[in-house]
PDB file of C-alpha atoms and ligand atoms in Angstrom:
ATOM      1  CA  MET A 460     106.818 103.797  96.768  1.00  0.00           C
ATOM      2  CA  ALA A 461     105.970 100.086  97.688  1.00  0.00           C
ATOM      3  CA  ASN A 462     103.188  98.848  99.790  1.00  0.00           C
ATOM      4  CA  ARG A 463     103.054  95.715 101.214  1.00  0.00           C
ATOM      5  CA  LEU A 464      99.548  93.964 100.314  1.00  0.00           C
ATOM      6  CA  PHE A 465      97.806  90.999 100.488  1.00  0.00           C
ATOM      7  CA  PHE A 466      93.618  90.456 100.016  1.00  0.00           C
ATOM      8  CA  ALA A 467      91.743  89.704 103.353  1.00  0.00           C
ATOM      9  CA  ILE A 468      88.263  89.306 104.893  1.00  0.00           C
ATOM     10  CA  PRO A 469      88.209  90.830 108.831  1.00  0.00           C
ATOM     11  CA  VAL A 470      87.121  89.354 111.401  1.00  0.00           C
ATOM     12  CA  PRO A 471      83.997  90.810 111.929  1.00  0.00           C
ATOM     13  CA  ARG A 472      84.348  92.837 115.604  1.00  0.00           C
ATOM     14  CA  SER A 473      81.402  91.030 117.095  1.00  0.00           C
ATOM     15  CA  GLN A 474      82.446  87.532 116.204  1.00  0.00           C
ATOM     16  CA  GLN A 475      86.165  88.119 118.329  1.00  0.00           C
ATOM     17  CA  LEU A 476      85.233  87.223 121.291  1.00  0.00           C
ATOM     18  CA  PRO A 477      85.499  83.441 120.659  1.00  0.00           C
ATOM     19  CA  LEU A 478      88.590  83.724 119.412  1.00  0.00           C
ATOM     20  CA  LEU A 479      90.380  86.290 122.210  1.00  0.00           C
ATOM     21  CA  LYS A 480      89.002  83.352 124.017  1.00  0.00           C
ATOM     22  CA  LEU A 481      91.150  80.624 122.724  1.00  0.00           C
ATOM     23  CA  GLN A 482      93.726  83.131 123.171  1.00  0.00           C
ATOM     24  CA  THR A 483      93.860  83.379 126.753  1.00  0.00           C
ATOM     25  CA  GLN A 484      93.322  79.425 126.713  1.00  0.00           C
ATOM     26  CA  LEU A 485      96.404  79.144 124.794  1.00  0.00           C
ATOM     27  CA  GLU A 486      98.311  81.802 126.504  1.00  0.00           C
ATOM     28  CA  GLY A 487     102.327  81.446 125.992  1.00  0.00           C
ATOM     29  CA  ALA A 488     101.690  79.446 122.140  1.00  0.00           C
ATOM     30  CA  GLY A 489     103.466  82.395 120.786  1.00  0.00           C
ATOM     31  CA  ARG A 490     103.161  86.416 120.463  1.00  0.00           C
ATOM     32  CA  ALA A 491      98.528  86.165 120.085  1.00  0.00           C
ATOM     33  CA  VAL A 492      98.154  88.903 117.566  1.00  0.00           C
ATOM     34  CA  LEU A 493      95.794  91.505 117.866  1.00  0.00           C
ATOM     35  CA  ALA A 494      91.579  91.221 117.709  1.00  0.00           C
ATOM     36  CA  SER A 495      91.785  94.523 115.630  1.00  0.00           C
ATOM     37  CA  ASN A 496      94.509  92.375 113.185  1.00  0.00           C
ATOM     38  CA  PHE A 497      91.996  89.212 113.219  1.00  0.00           C
ATOM     39  CA  HIS A 498      92.000  88.572 108.940  1.00  0.00           C
ATOM     40  CA  ILE A 499      91.712  85.240 106.865  1.00  0.00           C
ATOM     41  CA  THR A 500      94.448  86.050 103.857  1.00  0.00           C
ATOM     42  CA  LEU A 501      93.130  84.961 100.678  1.00  0.00           C
ATOM     43  CA  ALA A 502      95.708  86.474  98.587  1.00  0.00           C
ATOM     44  CA  PHE A 503      98.953  87.204  99.786  1.00  0.00           C
ATOM     45  CA  LEU A 504     100.693  89.662  96.975  1.00  0.00           C
ATOM     46  CA  GLY A 505     103.967  90.698  98.636  1.00  0.00           C
ATOM     47  CA  SER A 506     104.958  94.500  98.047  1.00  0.00           C
ATOM     48  CA  VAL A 507     103.886  97.089  95.311  1.00  0.00           C
ATOM     49  CA  ASN A 508     104.466  99.780  93.724  1.00  0.00           C
ATOM     50  CA  ALA A 509     102.627 102.077  93.173  1.00  0.00           C
ATOM     51  CA  SER A 510     101.809 101.773  89.095  1.00  0.00           C
ATOM     52  CA  ALA A 511     101.505  98.182  89.930  1.00  0.00           C
ATOM     53  CA  GLN A 512      98.648  99.017  93.119  1.00  0.00           C
ATOM     54  CA  GLN A 513      96.693 101.360  90.326  1.00  0.00           C
ATOM     55  CA  GLN A 514      97.053  98.494  87.997  1.00  0.00           C
ATOM     56  CA  LEU A 515      96.174  95.672  90.603  1.00  0.00           C
ATOM     57  CA  LEU A 516      93.301  98.790  91.713  1.00  0.00           C
ATOM     58  CA  HIS A 517      91.573  98.904  88.347  1.00  0.00           C
ATOM     59  CA  ARG A 518      91.893  94.594  87.085  1.00  0.00           C
ATOM     60  CA  TRP A 519      89.560  94.011  91.208  1.00  0.00           C
ATOM     61  CA  GLN A 520      87.412  97.349  90.425  1.00  0.00           C
ATOM     62  CA  ASP A 521      84.478  94.844  89.598  1.00  0.00           C
ATOM     63  CA  LEU A 522      85.228  92.405  92.138  1.00  0.00           C
ATOM     64  CA  THR A 523      82.764  91.068  94.202  1.00  0.00           C
ATOM     65  CA  LEU A 524      81.358  88.146  97.089  1.00  0.00           C
ATOM     66  CA  PRO A 525      78.332  86.966  97.960  1.00  0.00           C
ATOM     67  CA  ARG A 526      78.298  86.525 102.134  1.00  0.00           C
ATOM     68  CA  CYS A 527      79.350  83.590 103.689  1.00  0.00           C
ATOM     69  CA  GLN A 528      80.259  81.491 107.222  1.00  0.00           C
ATOM     70  CA  LEU A 529      83.778  79.772 107.356  1.00  0.00           C
ATOM     71  CA  GLN A 530      83.646  77.307 109.960  1.00  0.00           C
ATOM     72  CA  PHE A 531      86.421  76.374 111.791  1.00  0.00           C
ATOM     73  CA  ASP A 532      87.309  73.565 113.651  1.00  0.00           C
ATOM     74  CA  GLN A 533      90.817  72.943 114.103  1.00  0.00           C
ATOM     75  CA  LEU A 534      94.090  74.399 115.527  1.00  0.00           C
ATOM     76  CA  THR A 535      96.587  73.825 113.688  1.00  0.00           C
ATOM     77  CA  LEU A 536     100.585  74.423 114.132  1.00  0.00           C
ATOM     78  CA  TRP A 537     102.403  74.979 111.241  1.00  0.00           C
ATOM     79  CA  PRO A 538     105.726  74.545 111.829  1.00  0.00           C
ATOM     80  CA  GLN A 539     107.523  76.414 108.835  1.00  0.00           C
ATOM     81  CA  ALA A 540     105.777  79.693 109.282  1.00  0.00           C
ATOM     82  CA  GLN A 541     105.486  79.322 112.984  1.00  0.00           C
ATOM     83  CA  VAL A 542     101.896  79.739 113.229  1.00  0.00           C
ATOM     84  CA  LEU A 543      99.343  78.249 115.303  1.00  0.00           C
ATOM     85  CA  ALA A 544      95.852  79.328 113.489  1.00  0.00           C
ATOM     86  CA  LEU A 545      92.876  77.848 113.604  1.00  0.00           C
ATOM     87  CA  THR A 546      92.388  76.126 110.614  1.00  0.00           C
ATOM     88  CA  GLY A 547      88.314  74.615 109.158  1.00  0.00           C
ATOM     89  CA  ARG A 548      88.253  71.410 106.764  1.00  0.00           C
ATOM     90  CA  HIS A 549      85.012  73.083 104.206  1.00  0.00           C
ATOM     91  CA  CYS A 550      84.984  76.752 102.286  1.00  0.00           C
ATOM     92  CA  PRO A 551      82.160  78.303 100.415  1.00  0.00           C
ATOM     93  CA  THR A 552      83.493  77.574  97.097  1.00  0.00           C
ATOM     94  CA  PRO A 553      82.911  81.168  95.420  1.00  0.00           C
ATOM     95  CA  LEU A 554      85.224  82.055  98.198  1.00  0.00           C
ATOM     96  CA  TYR A 555      87.299  79.185  97.499  1.00  0.00           C
ATOM     97  CA  GLN A 556      86.793  80.377  93.226  1.00  0.00           C
ATOM     98  CA  LEU A 557      88.018  84.654  94.669  1.00  0.00           C
ATOM     99  CA  ALA A 558      91.331  83.898  96.445  1.00  0.00           C
ATOM    100  CA  GLY A 559      92.331  81.281  93.687  1.00  0.00           C
ATOM    101  CA  ALA A 560      91.932  83.844  90.545  1.00  0.00           C
ATOM    102  CA  LEU A 561      93.409  86.651  93.527  1.00  0.00           C
ATOM    103  CA  GLN A 562      96.906  84.044  94.005  1.00  0.00           C
ATOM    104  CA  ARG A 563      96.462  83.503  90.100  1.00  0.00           C
ATOM    105  CA  ASP A 564      96.612  87.551  89.664  1.00  0.00           C
ATOM    106  CA  ALA A 565      99.397  88.310  91.787  1.00  0.00           C
ATOM    107  CA  ALA A 566     101.550  85.424  90.263  1.00  0.00           C
ATOM    108  CA  GLN A 567     101.016  86.916  86.818  1.00  0.00           C
ATOM    109  CA  HIS A 568     101.176  90.868  87.001  1.00  0.00           C
ATOM    110  CA  GLY A 569     104.746  89.438  88.978  1.00  0.00           C
ATOM    111  CA  LEU A 570     103.761  89.701  92.209  1.00  0.00           C
ATOM    112  CA  HIS A 571     104.155  87.485  95.636  1.00  0.00           C
ATOM    113  CA  GLN A 572     103.992  84.204  93.443  1.00  0.00           C
ATOM    114  CA  SER A 573     102.148  81.505  96.369  1.00  0.00           C
ATOM    115  CA  SER A 574     103.667  77.664  96.114  1.00  0.00           C
ATOM    116  CA  ARG A 575      99.914  76.327  98.256  1.00  0.00           C
ATOM    117  CA  GLY A 576      96.751  77.065  97.777  1.00  0.00           C
ATOM    118  CA  PHE A 577      94.122  79.037  99.404  1.00  0.00           C
ATOM    119  CA  ARG A 578      94.030  77.090 102.794  1.00  0.00           C
ATOM    120  CA  PRO A 579      91.780  79.188 104.747  1.00  0.00           C
ATOM    121  CA  HIS A 580      92.619  79.925 108.213  1.00  0.00           C
ATOM    122  CA  VAL A 581      92.523  83.005 110.611  1.00  0.00           C
ATOM    123  CA  THR A 582      96.724  82.974 112.380  1.00  0.00           C
ATOM    124  CA  LEU A 583      96.217  83.111 116.683  1.00  0.00           C
ATOM    125  CA  PHE A 584      99.843  83.130 117.535  1.00  0.00           C
ATOM    126  CA  ARG A 585     103.297  83.935 115.710  1.00  0.00           C
ATOM    127  CA  GLY A 586     106.873  82.391 115.985  1.00  0.00           C
ATOM    128  CA  ALA A 587     105.099  79.281 117.517  1.00  0.00           C
ATOM    129  CA  THR A 588     106.438  76.714 118.239  1.00  0.00           C
ATOM    130  CA  ALA A 589     104.687  73.508 120.160  1.00  0.00           C
ATOM    131  CA  GLU A 590     100.790  71.110 119.092  1.00  0.00           C
ATOM    132  CA  PRO A 591      98.499  73.271 120.127  1.00  0.00           C
ATOM    133  CA  ALA A 592      97.786  72.130 123.492  1.00  0.00           C
ATOM    134  CA  LEU A 593      94.160  71.962 123.498  1.00  0.00           C
ATOM    135  CA  PRO A 594      91.427  70.992 121.120  1.00  0.00           C
ATOM    136  CA  LEU A 595      89.446  73.123 119.695  1.00  0.00           C
ATOM    137  CA  PRO A 596      85.831  73.178 122.057  1.00  0.00           C
ATOM    138  CA  GLN A 597      83.675  73.955 119.855  1.00  0.00           C
ATOM    139  CA  PRO A 598      83.508  75.362 115.861  1.00  0.00           C
ATOM    140  CA  ILE A 599      83.617  78.403 115.656  1.00  0.00           C
ATOM    141  CA  GLN A 600      81.317  80.488 112.982  1.00  0.00           C
ATOM    142  CA  VAL A 601      83.178  83.726 110.662  1.00  0.00           C
ATOM    143  CA  ASP A 602      81.153  86.105 108.870  1.00  0.00           C
ATOM    144  CA  CYS A 603      82.492  87.163 105.308  1.00  0.00           C
ATOM    145  CA  ARG A 604      81.087  90.845 105.114  1.00  0.00           C
ATOM    146  CA  GLU A 605      83.567  92.273 102.955  1.00  0.00           C
ATOM    147  CA  VAL A 606      86.842  91.824 101.128  1.00  0.00           C
ATOM    148  CA  GLN A 607      89.430  94.584 102.022  1.00  0.00           C
ATOM    149  CA  LEU A 608      93.067  95.122 100.072  1.00  0.00           C
ATOM    150  CA  MET A 609      95.490  95.531 102.682  1.00  0.00           C
ATOM    151  CA  ILE A 610      98.340  97.285 103.595  1.00  0.00           C
ATOM    152  CA  SER A 611     101.116  95.821 105.952  1.00  0.00           C
ATOM    153  CA  GLU A 612     103.142  98.786 108.180  1.00  0.00           C
ATOM    154  CA  PRO A 613     105.419  97.653 110.590  1.00  0.00           C
ATOM    155  CA  THR A 614     105.673  99.797 113.473  1.00  0.00           C
ATOM    156  CA  PRO A 615     106.837 100.158 116.940  1.00  0.00           C
ATOM    157  CA  ALA A 616     103.824  98.015 118.514  1.00  0.00           C
ATOM    158  CA  GLY A 617     104.195  95.891 115.763  1.00  0.00           C
ATOM    159  CA  VAL A 618     102.293  95.587 112.246  1.00  0.00           C
ATOM    160  CA  SER A 619      99.528  97.794 111.745  1.00  0.00           C
ATOM    161  CA  TYR A 620      96.462  96.502 108.903  1.00  0.00           C
ATOM    162  CA  GLN A 621      95.289  99.074 107.005  1.00  0.00           C
ATOM    163  CA  PRO A 622      92.439  99.184 104.190  1.00  0.00           C
ATOM    164  CA  LEU A 623      93.557 100.539 101.010  1.00  0.00           C
ATOM    165  CA  LYS A 624      89.958  99.214  98.975  1.00  0.00           C
ATOM    166  CA  ARG A 625      87.058  97.214 100.697  1.00  0.00           C
ATOM    167  CA  TRP A 626      84.817  95.057  98.728  1.00  0.00           C
ATOM    168  CA  PRO A 627      80.723  94.716 100.384  1.00  0.00           C
ATOM    169  CA  CYS A 628      79.506  91.236 100.042  1.00  0.00           C
ATOM    170  CA  HIS A 629      75.845  91.707  99.144  1.00  0.00           C
ATOM    171  CA  ASP A 630      73.599  88.975  99.738  1.00  0.00           C
TER     172      ASP A 630
HETATM  173  P1  2AM B1841      98.628  85.220 107.789  1.00  0.00           P
HETATM  174  O1  2AM B1841      97.181  84.168 106.895  1.00  0.00           O
HETATM  175  O2  2AM B1841      98.955  83.388 108.219  1.00  0.00           O
HETATM  176  O3  2AM B1841      98.804  85.436 109.449  1.00  0.00           O
HETATM  177  C1  2AM B1841     100.704  89.888 105.910  1.00  0.00           C
HETATM  178  O4  2AM B1841     101.048  90.128 106.107  1.00  0.00           O
HETATM  179  C2  2AM B1841      99.185  88.812 105.512  1.00  0.00           C
HETATM  180  O5  2AM B1841     100.271  88.049 104.601  1.00  0.00           O
HETATM  181  C3  2AM B1841      99.635  88.028 107.348  1.00  0.00           C
HETATM  182  O6  2AM B1841      97.951  87.511 107.048  1.00  0.00           O
HETATM  183  C4  2AM B1841     100.269  85.933 105.968  1.00  0.00           C
HETATM  184  O7  2AM B1841      99.377  85.111 107.756  1.00  0.00           O
HETATM  185  C5  2AM B1841      99.715  86.548 105.232  1.00  0.00           C
HETATM  186  N1  2AM B1841     101.620  86.648 104.884  1.00  0.00           N
HETATM  187  C6  2AM B1841     102.518  87.255 104.520  1.00  0.00           C
HETATM  188  N2  2AM B1841     103.413  86.462 104.367  1.00  0.00           N
HETATM  189  C7  2AM B1841     103.099  85.445 103.318  1.00  0.00           C
HETATM  190  C8  2AM B1841     104.223  84.800 102.304  1.00  0.00           C
HETATM  191  N3  2AM B1841     105.421  84.586 102.171  1.00  0.00           N
HETATM  192  N4  2AM B1841     103.586  83.856 101.964  1.00  0.00           N
HETATM  193  C9  2AM B1841     101.501  83.602 101.763  1.00  0.00           C
HETATM  194  N5  2AM B1841     101.134  84.169 103.038  1.00  0.00           N
HETATM  195  C10 2AM B1841     101.296  85.732 103.841  1.00  0.00           C
END
């Protein structure tokens, strides 16, 4: 049995409100992502079988990331993916390095090969085709408190993300 996996930083519940407000202001831009699904993808792995999943968890058993913050100051439309996302120009170095290492590890072990480098973002809408109708009024901060290895499962009510393993960030 295989799982569709990705490494991500969840947006803490206490920081979801500004994102929900933005979705309301941008209503009609596409299919709004549920607040409980807000996250920053570090590395998408694709479909991973049980043996590869075990090896992956073994390789990353000592994954560490210091607590850090991301500032998002733009709304960006990626027309091909039909994604409207919150994006930022600056990324803490340890987060950038971790995402790169996770992406390289996936490619080296026959999992998904990312075609682009890490671009920190939180997807707000899927199925989006039009440029955002408003500039971001003010930057939005997201704290990186933990890294999660997530299972993505389709359900009749939409996609569901379940953490398979969590690594709390350290001080
Ligand atoms: P997103 O971060 O832009 O929303 C689970 O599907 C997560 O992995 C989603 O958050 C999604 O992107 C990301 N993802 C899905 N398919 C992908 C792909 N082919 N390449 C890179 N990331 C992907």
